[in-house]
Amino acid sequence: MGLRSSAASSSTQEDTHTDNPMRLTPELLKIANAFESIGDDKLRYKQLLYMATQLSPIDPSQAIPENKVPGCLSTVYVDGTAVDKGDGVIRIEFVGDSDGLLTKGLVALLVRGLSGNTAEDIQNVDPGFIQKTGIAASLTPGRNNGFLNMLNVMKIKAKQLEANYQATGPSESATTTAGDEKPMYQAIVQGLQALKPVSLKLEDVSYQHAGHREASKDGETHFNLEIVASAFEGLNLVKRHKLVYMLLGDVMPRIHALQISAKTPEEVNK
């Protein structure tokens, strides 16, 4: 099978533009909707700080001038890899880092929102989404400009990575490996570490749904979550659940149900 570039996905997206006028990637659209629903600038700011804590540090070998984003108040590096996971479509995976915590949160937002998409999908993202989500109101003009610079650099890198892949094939870093024995369980636990939970109990209750259409012989379709974290202070039940869903990102579509009990330490100690 010959490799398909970003053009392979364009026809399927034509039908969705009316529902997604800013042409956001699926993950970026979820993040944007979550930020927009928060409705409070201080909570959005706080969420960016939490996102910063879940961003893996960039490898020192990638913190080089070629990967430095110009025009940012803090030092920012972004890099990426082009991968083909066997379906003939070239997708881009990003990494990034910053020495400023808030800026690192913005890097985390873009890395998570753009990774796993084609170069064309990344090019199509309308930078105006930062205003629509309300994120811009939580930032100084300098950081707004820095955010737009990050997005622009990642768009340029996506095209370069795709072109290099088409010309030379995959690099060693583009190989994929099988997941751990309980990948969904581990992904949920790791994703929620950004909340710095006081306690976290996750139970796989998929066995209770054996025989149902959505059930899997390997389990990991239904979970019960009990989490206690100070991050939930000031948030109602709906916003607490939205925060959990946002942190779990693309894990949620891969499971059938997550029953959530989200409390603050004060509520537990009453």
mmCIF file of N, CA, C and O in Angstrom, residues 8 26 34 42 59 81 83 96 99-100 114 119 136 147 159 171-172 188 197 226 240 244 258-259:
data_model
loop_
_atom_site.group_PDB
_atom_site.id
_atom_site.type_symbol
_atom_site.label_atom_id
_atom_site.label_comp_id
_atom_site.label_asym_id
_atom_site.label_seq_id
_atom_site.Cartn_x
_atom_site.Cartn_y
_atom_site.Cartn_z
ATOM 1 N N ALA A 8 -5.432 12.640 2.294
ATOM 2 C CA ALA A 8 -6.313 11.490 2.464
ATOM 3 C C ALA A 8 -7.481 11.785 3.372
ATOM 4 O O ALA A 8 -8.527 11.153 3.285
ATOM 5 N N PRO A 26 -9.932 16.820 16.152
ATOM 6 C CA PRO A 26 -10.903 16.293 17.126
ATOM 7 C C PRO A 26 -10.506 16.538 18.576
ATOM 8 O O PRO A 26 -11.331 16.948 19.395
ATOM 9 N N ALA A 34 -14.116 22.366 26.186
ATOM 10 C CA ALA A 34 -14.002 22.265 27.643
ATOM 11 C C ALA A 34 -13.606 23.606 28.250
ATOM 12 O O ALA A 34 -14.176 24.041 29.254
ATOM 13 N N LYS A 42 -10.152 32.810 35.711
ATOM 14 C CA LYS A 42 -9.210 32.302 36.707
ATOM 15 C C LYS A 42 -9.134 30.779 36.663
ATOM 16 O O LYS A 42 -8.058 30.194 36.819
ATOM 17 N N ASP A 59 13.330 15.753 25.435
ATOM 18 C CA ASP A 59 14.673 15.191 25.520
ATOM 19 C C ASP A 59 15.691 16.318 25.328
ATOM 20 O O ASP A 59 15.520 17.167 24.449
ATOM 21 N N THR A 81 7.635 14.155 15.154
ATOM 22 C CA THR A 81 7.984 12.971 14.386
ATOM 23 C C THR A 81 6.814 12.620 13.484
ATOM 24 O O THR A 81 5.656 12.722 13.900
ATOM 25 N N VAL A 83 4.770 9.695 11.599
ATOM 26 C CA VAL A 83 4.589 8.254 11.779
ATOM 27 C C VAL A 83 3.483 7.736 10.868
ATOM 28 O O VAL A 83 2.555 8.464 10.504
ATOM 29 N N GLY A 96 7.164 18.927 23.338
ATOM 30 C CA GLY A 96 7.507 20.320 23.587
ATOM 31 C C GLY A 96 7.788 20.568 25.050
ATOM 32 O O GLY A 96 7.522 19.721 25.903
ATOM 33 N N ASP A 99 10.351 26.734 29.941
ATOM 34 C CA ASP A 99 10.838 26.991 31.294
ATOM 35 C C ASP A 99 9.867 27.843 32.099
ATOM 36 O O ASP A 99 10.111 28.135 33.272
ATOM 37 N N GLY A 100 8.748 28.252 31.501
ATOM 38 C CA GLY A 100 7.708 28.989 32.208
ATOM 39 C C GLY A 100 6.489 28.108 32.397
ATOM 40 O O GLY A 100 6.035 27.461 31.449
ATOM 41 N N LEU A 114 -2.775 18.753 18.782
ATOM 42 C CA LEU A 114 -2.348 18.596 17.392
ATOM 43 C C LEU A 114 -1.747 17.229 17.091
ATOM 44 O O LEU A 114 -1.767 16.789 15.937
ATOM 45 N N ALA A 119 -0.625 16.529 8.502
ATOM 46 C CA ALA A 119 -0.091 17.879 8.325
ATOM 47 C C ALA A 119 -1.167 18.826 7.805
ATOM 48 O O ALA A 119 -1.237 19.987 8.213
ATOM 49 N N ALA A 136 -7.576 33.442 25.612
ATOM 50 C CA ALA A 136 -6.880 34.705 25.367
ATOM 51 C C ALA A 136 -7.100 35.696 26.501
ATOM 52 O O ALA A 136 -6.210 36.478 26.840
ATOM 53 N N PHE A 147 1.742 32.251 21.984
ATOM 54 C CA PHE A 147 0.910 31.092 21.661
ATOM 55 C C PHE A 147 0.727 30.961 20.150
ATOM 56 O O PHE A 147 0.844 29.866 19.586
ATOM 57 N N LYS A 159 4.485 20.233 8.107
ATOM 58 C CA LYS A 159 4.703 20.111 6.664
ATOM 59 C C LYS A 159 6.101 19.579 6.356
ATOM 60 O O LYS A 159 6.281 18.738 5.470
ATOM 61 N N SER A 171 11.834 7.320 10.652
ATOM 62 C CA SER A 171 13.051 7.282 11.457
ATOM 63 C C SER A 171 12.873 6.246 12.550
ATOM 64 O O SER A 171 11.788 5.715 12.763
ATOM 65 N N GLU A 172 13.942 5.946 13.265
ATOM 66 C CA GLU A 172 13.851 4.952 14.332
ATOM 67 C C GLU A 172 12.861 5.372 15.402
ATOM 68 O O GLU A 172 12.193 4.555 16.010
ATOM 69 N N ILE A 188 -5.502 6.088 32.428
ATOM 70 C CA ILE A 188 -6.388 6.880 33.285
ATOM 71 C C ILE A 188 -5.636 7.371 34.519
ATOM 72 O O ILE A 188 -5.687 8.551 34.875
ATOM 73 N N PRO A 197 -3.678 14.195 43.018
ATOM 74 C CA PRO A 197 -4.709 13.683 43.927
ATOM 75 C C PRO A 197 -4.162 13.277 45.288
ATOM 76 O O PRO A 197 -3.056 12.741 45.396
ATOM 77 N N GLU A 226 -12.771 6.877 42.047
ATOM 78 C CA GLU A 226 -12.928 7.704 43.239
ATOM 79 C C GLU A 226 -11.648 8.516 43.387
ATOM 80 O O GLU A 226 -10.571 7.951 43.574
ATOM 81 N N ARG A 240 -16.365 19.434 37.638
ATOM 82 C CA ARG A 240 -15.374 18.456 38.094
ATOM 83 C C ARG A 240 -15.270 17.307 37.094
ATOM 84 O O ARG A 240 -14.173 16.861 36.747
ATOM 85 N N VAL A 244 -12.058 16.127 34.630
ATOM 86 C CA VAL A 244 -11.546 14.756 34.514
ATOM 87 C C VAL A 244 -11.531 14.317 33.055
ATOM 88 O O VAL A 244 -10.537 13.782 32.556
ATOM 89 N N LEU A 258 -17.238 5.517 32.529
ATOM 90 C CA LEU A 258 -16.402 5.878 33.675
ATOM 91 C C LEU A 258 -17.303 6.521 34.723
ATOM 92 O O LEU A 258 -17.806 7.628 34.527
ATOM 93 N N GLN A 259 -17.531 5.805 35.812
ATOM 94 C CA GLN A 259 -18.332 6.328 36.922
ATOM 95 C C GLN A 259 -17.403 7.118 37.834
ATOM 96 O O GLN A 259 -16.412 6.583 38.325
#
